mmCIF file of C-alpha atoms in Angstrom:
data_model
loop_
_atom_site.group_PDB
_atom_site.id
_atom_site.type_symbol
_atom_site.label_atom_id
_atom_site.label_comp_id
_atom_site.label_asym_id
_atom_site.label_seq_id
_atom_site.Cartn_x
_atom_site.Cartn_y
_atom_site.Cartn_z
ATOM 1 C CA UNK A 40 2.429 25.153 4.345
ATOM 2 C CA UNK A 41 3.160 26.835 1.085
ATOM 3 C CA UNK A 42 5.662 29.788 0.255
ATOM 4 C CA UNK A 43 4.990 33.258 -1.814
ATOM 5 C CA UNK A 44 7.462 35.017 -3.898
ATOM 6 C CA UNK A 45 7.683 39.275 -4.784
ATOM 7 C CA UNK A 46 6.037 38.182 -8.524
ATOM 8 C CA UNK A 47 3.876 35.824 -6.879
ATOM 9 C CA UNK A 48 5.166 31.795 -7.521
ATOM 10 C CA UNK A 49 2.775 30.077 -4.959
ATOM 11 C CA UNK A 50 5.427 26.519 -3.391
ATOM 12 C CA UNK A 51 3.987 24.237 -1.486
ATOM 13 C CA UNK A 52 6.203 22.948 1.260
ATOM 14 C CA UNK A 53 4.665 20.790 3.713
ATOM 15 C CA UNK A 54 0.388 18.957 3.438
ATOM 16 C CA UNK A 55 -2.213 21.344 4.282
ATOM 17 C CA UNK A 56 -4.629 24.248 3.164
ATOM 18 C CA UNK A 57 -3.015 27.696 3.166
ATOM 19 C CA UNK A 58 -4.977 31.051 1.943
ATOM 20 C CA UNK A 59 -3.290 33.364 0.294
ATOM 21 C CA UNK A 60 -4.034 36.378 0.113
ATOM 22 C CA UNK A 61 -2.933 39.379 -3.432
ATOM 23 C CA UNK A 62 -3.177 42.879 -3.202
ATOM 24 C CA UNK A 63 -2.818 44.382 -6.053
ATOM 25 C CA UNK A 64 -3.203 47.546 -7.765
ATOM 26 C CA UNK A 65 -5.243 48.472 -4.877
ATOM 27 C CA UNK A 66 -7.317 44.881 -5.361
ATOM 28 C CA UNK A 67 -7.237 42.552 -2.703
ATOM 29 C CA UNK A 68 -8.635 38.568 -3.120
ATOM 30 C CA UNK A 69 -8.006 35.282 -1.443
ATOM 31 C CA UNK A 70 -7.369 31.608 -2.416
ATOM 32 C CA UNK A 71 -7.887 28.727 -0.414
ATOM 33 C CA UNK A 72 -4.948 26.400 -1.714
ATOM 34 C CA UNK A 73 -4.379 22.545 -0.451
ATOM 35 C CA UNK A 74 -0.688 21.512 -0.738
ATOM 36 C CA UNK A 75 -1.030 17.521 -1.172
ATOM 37 C CA UNK A 76 2.209 14.692 -1.261
ATOM 38 C CA UNK A 77 3.373 13.158 -4.637
ATOM 39 C CA UNK A 78 3.009 9.885 -5.061
ATOM 40 C CA UNK A 79 3.020 9.534 -8.724
ATOM 41 C CA UNK A 80 5.991 6.944 -9.762
ATOM 42 C CA UNK A 81 7.245 3.674 -8.787
ATOM 43 C CA UNK A 82 8.152 2.770 -4.974
ATOM 44 C CA UNK A 83 10.190 -0.064 -3.926
ATOM 45 C CA UNK A 84 10.828 -1.000 -0.304
ATOM 46 C CA UNK A 85 9.322 -4.061 2.001
ATOM 47 C CA UNK A 86 7.409 -3.932 5.301
ATOM 48 C CA UNK A 87 7.769 -5.937 8.545
ATOM 49 C CA UNK A 88 4.780 -8.236 10.191
ATOM 50 C CA UNK A 89 3.579 -6.399 13.362
ATOM 51 C CA UNK A 90 0.596 -9.027 14.150
ATOM 52 C CA UNK A 91 -0.706 -11.950 12.467
ATOM 53 C CA UNK A 92 -4.512 -13.953 13.395
ATOM 54 C CA UNK A 93 -6.157 -16.718 12.048
ATOM 55 C CA UNK A 94 -9.389 -18.430 12.161
ATOM 56 C CA UNK A 95 -11.071 -21.995 10.826
ATOM 57 C CA UNK A 96 -8.919 -23.469 8.864
ATOM 58 C CA UNK A 97 -6.255 -20.843 8.816
ATOM 59 C CA UNK A 98 -5.561 -21.626 12.493
ATOM 60 C CA UNK A 99 -5.268 -25.383 11.525
ATOM 61 C CA UNK A 100 -2.474 -25.087 9.566
ATOM 62 C CA UNK A 101 -0.859 -22.046 12.148
ATOM 63 C CA UNK A 102 0.202 -19.846 9.635
ATOM 64 C CA UNK A 103 1.647 -16.504 11.609
ATOM 65 C CA UNK A 104 3.934 -19.144 13.078
ATOM 66 C CA UNK A 105 5.451 -21.001 10.333
ATOM 67 C CA UNK A 106 5.518 -17.510 7.602
ATOM 68 C CA UNK A 107 3.958 -14.613 9.116
ATOM 69 C CA UNK A 108 6.309 -14.374 12.195
ATOM 70 C CA UNK A 109 6.328 -11.142 14.142
ATOM 71 C CA UNK A 110 9.571 -9.297 12.757
ATOM 72 C CA UNK A 111 8.809 -10.899 9.263
ATOM 73 C CA UNK A 112 10.920 -9.349 6.299
ATOM 74 C CA UNK A 113 9.152 -9.061 2.739
ATOM 75 C CA UNK A 114 9.301 -7.221 -0.265
ATOM 76 C CA UNK A 115 6.424 -4.985 -2.231
ATOM 77 C CA UNK A 116 6.223 -2.514 -5.305
ATOM 78 C CA UNK A 117 3.861 0.060 -6.783
ATOM 79 C CA UNK A 118 3.205 1.537 -9.750
ATOM 80 C CA UNK A 119 0.758 4.874 -8.809
ATOM 81 C CA UNK A 120 -0.884 8.199 -10.499
ATOM 82 C CA UNK A 121 -1.527 10.825 -9.535
ATOM 83 C CA UNK A 122 -4.203 13.180 -9.965
ATOM 84 C CA UNK A 123 -4.882 16.979 -7.888
ATOM 85 C CA UNK A 124 -5.626 14.996 -4.450
ATOM 86 C CA UNK A 125 -6.858 11.283 -6.548
ATOM 87 C CA UNK A 126 -4.117 8.650 -6.241
ATOM 88 C CA UNK A 127 -4.549 5.151 -8.990
ATOM 89 C CA UNK A 128 -2.509 1.815 -8.736
ATOM 90 C CA UNK A 129 -0.633 -1.319 -9.018
ATOM 91 C CA UNK A 130 0.662 -3.168 -6.422
ATOM 92 C CA UNK A 131 3.095 -5.640 -5.870
ATOM 93 C CA UNK A 132 3.565 -8.039 -2.539
ATOM 94 C CA UNK A 133 6.269 -10.402 -3.913
ATOM 95 C CA UNK A 134 5.958 -12.315 -7.410
ATOM 96 C CA UNK A 135 2.054 -11.292 -6.417
ATOM 97 C CA UNK A 136 0.697 -8.535 -8.903
ATOM 98 C CA UNK A 137 -2.910 -7.174 -7.315
ATOM 99 C CA UNK A 138 -5.983 -5.521 -9.291
ATOM 100 C CA UNK A 139 -5.664 -1.643 -9.956
ATOM 101 C CA UNK A 140 -7.203 0.777 -6.596
ATOM 102 C CA UNK A 141 -8.085 4.507 -6.571
ATOM 103 C CA UNK A 142 -9.247 6.553 -3.901
ATOM 104 C CA UNK A 143 -9.532 10.360 -3.094
ATOM 105 C CA UNK A 144 -6.413 11.023 -0.041
ATOM 106 C CA UNK A 145 -7.688 12.366 3.210
ATOM 107 C CA UNK A 146 -7.313 15.196 5.209
ATOM 108 C CA UNK A 147 -3.755 14.891 5.973
ATOM 109 C CA UNK A 148 -2.997 13.809 2.340
ATOM 110 C CA UNK A 149 -3.122 9.985 3.702
ATOM 111 C CA UNK A 150 -4.522 7.765 1.098
ATOM 112 C CA UNK A 151 -5.871 4.307 1.660
ATOM 113 C CA UNK A 152 -5.673 1.909 -1.239
ATOM 114 C CA UNK A 153 -7.060 -1.112 -1.390
ATOM 115 C CA UNK A 154 -7.255 -4.185 -3.676
ATOM 116 C CA UNK A 155 -7.405 -7.977 -4.363
ATOM 117 C CA UNK A 156 -5.662 -11.256 -5.391
ATOM 118 C CA UNK A 157 -7.697 -14.268 -6.731
ATOM 119 C CA UNK A 158 -6.038 -17.529 -7.459
ATOM 120 C CA UNK A 159 -7.661 -20.353 -7.669
ATOM 121 C CA UNK A 160 -10.014 -20.221 -5.088
ATOM 122 C CA UNK A 161 -8.285 -18.022 -2.312
ATOM 123 C CA UNK A 162 -8.279 -14.465 -2.355
ATOM 124 C CA UNK A 163 -5.940 -11.668 -0.348
ATOM 125 C CA UNK A 164 -7.499 -8.047 -0.144
ATOM 126 C CA UNK A 165 -4.989 -6.299 0.699
ATOM 127 C CA UNK A 166 -5.423 -2.397 1.764
ATOM 128 C CA UNK A 167 -2.139 0.241 2.535
ATOM 129 C CA UNK A 168 -2.506 2.616 4.152
ATOM 130 C CA UNK A 169 -0.056 5.212 2.593
ATOM 131 C CA UNK A 170 1.210 8.417 3.910
ATOM 132 C CA UNK A 171 4.689 10.899 2.165
ATOM 133 C CA UNK A 172 5.931 13.203 4.614
ATOM 134 C CA UNK A 173 9.362 13.499 3.073
ATOM 135 C CA UNK A 174 9.365 13.576 -0.640
ATOM 136 C CA UNK A 175 10.324 10.607 -2.386
ATOM 137 C CA UNK A 176 9.474 7.905 0.519
ATOM 138 C CA UNK A 177 6.649 6.971 1.755
ATOM 139 C CA UNK A 178 5.025 5.721 5.355
ATOM 140 C CA UNK A 179 2.449 3.890 6.256
ATOM 141 C CA UNK A 180 1.054 0.224 7.432
ATOM 142 C CA UNK A 181 -0.409 -3.359 5.495
ATOM 143 C CA UNK A 182 -3.650 -5.505 5.986
ATOM 144 C CA UNK A 183 -3.869 -8.434 4.316
ATOM 145 C CA UNK A 184 -6.633 -10.334 5.206
ATOM 146 C CA UNK A 185 -6.455 -13.360 3.384
ATOM 147 C CA UNK A 186 -9.447 -16.492 2.846
ATOM 148 C CA UNK A 187 -10.700 -19.156 0.469
ATOM 149 C CA UNK A 188 -14.330 -20.310 -1.023
ATOM 150 C CA UNK A 189 -14.046 -23.756 0.076
ATOM 151 C CA UNK A 190 -13.083 -23.308 3.377
ATOM 152 C CA UNK A 191 -13.879 -21.565 6.907
ATOM 153 C CA UNK A 192 -12.033 -18.675 8.895
ATOM 154 C CA UNK A 193 -9.181 -16.549 7.513
ATOM 155 C CA UNK A 194 -5.796 -14.878 8.377
ATOM 156 C CA UNK A 195 -5.075 -11.049 8.990
ATOM 157 C CA UNK A 196 -1.290 -10.063 8.648
ATOM 158 C CA UNK A 197 -1.204 -6.816 9.617
ATOM 159 C CA UNK A 198 2.737 -5.081 9.092
ATOM 160 C CA UNK A 199 4.801 -1.400 8.620
ATOM 161 C CA UNK A 200 6.411 -0.118 5.695
ATOM 162 C CA UNK A 201 9.791 0.249 5.685
ATOM 163 C CA UNK A 202 12.834 1.621 3.304
ATOM 164 C CA UNK A 203 10.445 2.578 1.358
ATOM 165 C CA UNK A 204 11.550 4.699 -2.362
ATOM 166 C CA UNK A 205 10.695 6.216 -5.758
ATOM 167 C CA UNK A 206 12.551 3.762 -7.938
ATOM 168 C CA UNK A 207 12.853 3.567 -12.027
ATOM 169 C CA UNK A 208 9.776 0.742 -12.602
ATOM 170 C CA UNK A 209 7.236 -0.930 -10.586
ATOM 171 C CA UNK A 210 8.240 -4.533 -11.253
ATOM 172 C CA UNK A 211 7.681 -7.781 -9.212
ATOM 173 C CA UNK A 212 10.189 -8.538 -6.911
ATOM 174 C CA UNK A 213 11.992 -11.832 -7.694
ATOM 175 C CA UNK A 214 11.214 -12.638 -3.987
ATOM 176 C CA UNK A 215 8.463 -15.454 -4.131
ATOM 177 C CA UNK A 216 7.303 -16.211 -0.878
ATOM 178 C CA UNK A 217 4.204 -14.826 -1.323
ATOM 179 C CA UNK A 218 3.595 -17.550 -4.227
ATOM 180 C CA UNK A 219 4.815 -20.203 -2.449
ATOM 181 C CA UNK A 220 2.012 -19.965 0.620
ATOM 182 C CA UNK A 221 -0.428 -19.629 -2.077
ATOM 183 C CA UNK A 222 0.393 -22.404 -3.561
ATOM 184 C CA UNK A 223 0.925 -24.138 -0.628
ATOM 185 C CA UNK A 224 -2.620 -23.092 0.496
ATOM 186 C CA UNK A 225 -4.771 -24.069 -2.713
ATOM 187 C CA UNK A 226 -2.838 -27.624 -2.130
ATOM 188 C CA UNK A 227 -4.520 -28.635 1.483
ATOM 189 C CA UNK A 228 -7.857 -26.693 1.000
ATOM 190 C CA UNK A 229 -8.019 -28.933 -2.287
ATOM 191 C CA UNK A 230 -7.179 -31.455 -0.404
#
């Protein structure tokens, strides 16, 4: 979990806990440390759809077949900050910006960030389950729950993060497929 030099410099090597034993000048002490991943920064990548289920009005219009079929790939960007084991940030699905989220890492160094995107009567509630076992890379899953206050049912889209890496800035992508789906959905709901 950590290495210690002869001069006492402790360096985290992998996620987890470690007890550091110090003996100096006839004195002995122990320090318990926790090594966590570094999530801070701007991230860019994509996720691919692993599943889609729909009920009510969503099933009527069958977005799972037309827009969220298995293995469809969608871009995302995130901007995260970190204070010890607490991660805070915002993220984009394509051009849609979600609200801010802040959570504490679990015992294995993973973190689940959740936030909403609102547009008219439509809401997309998104949960990102993130891990980072390799510096500068993210892994994990994403779950989107689509709903509208004026119609019954919902749609749940699950995906797996792929090719994620730190970038120089978390800006929305120019991919507007999510935005187009939201606009089409709102037109159908208004009818």
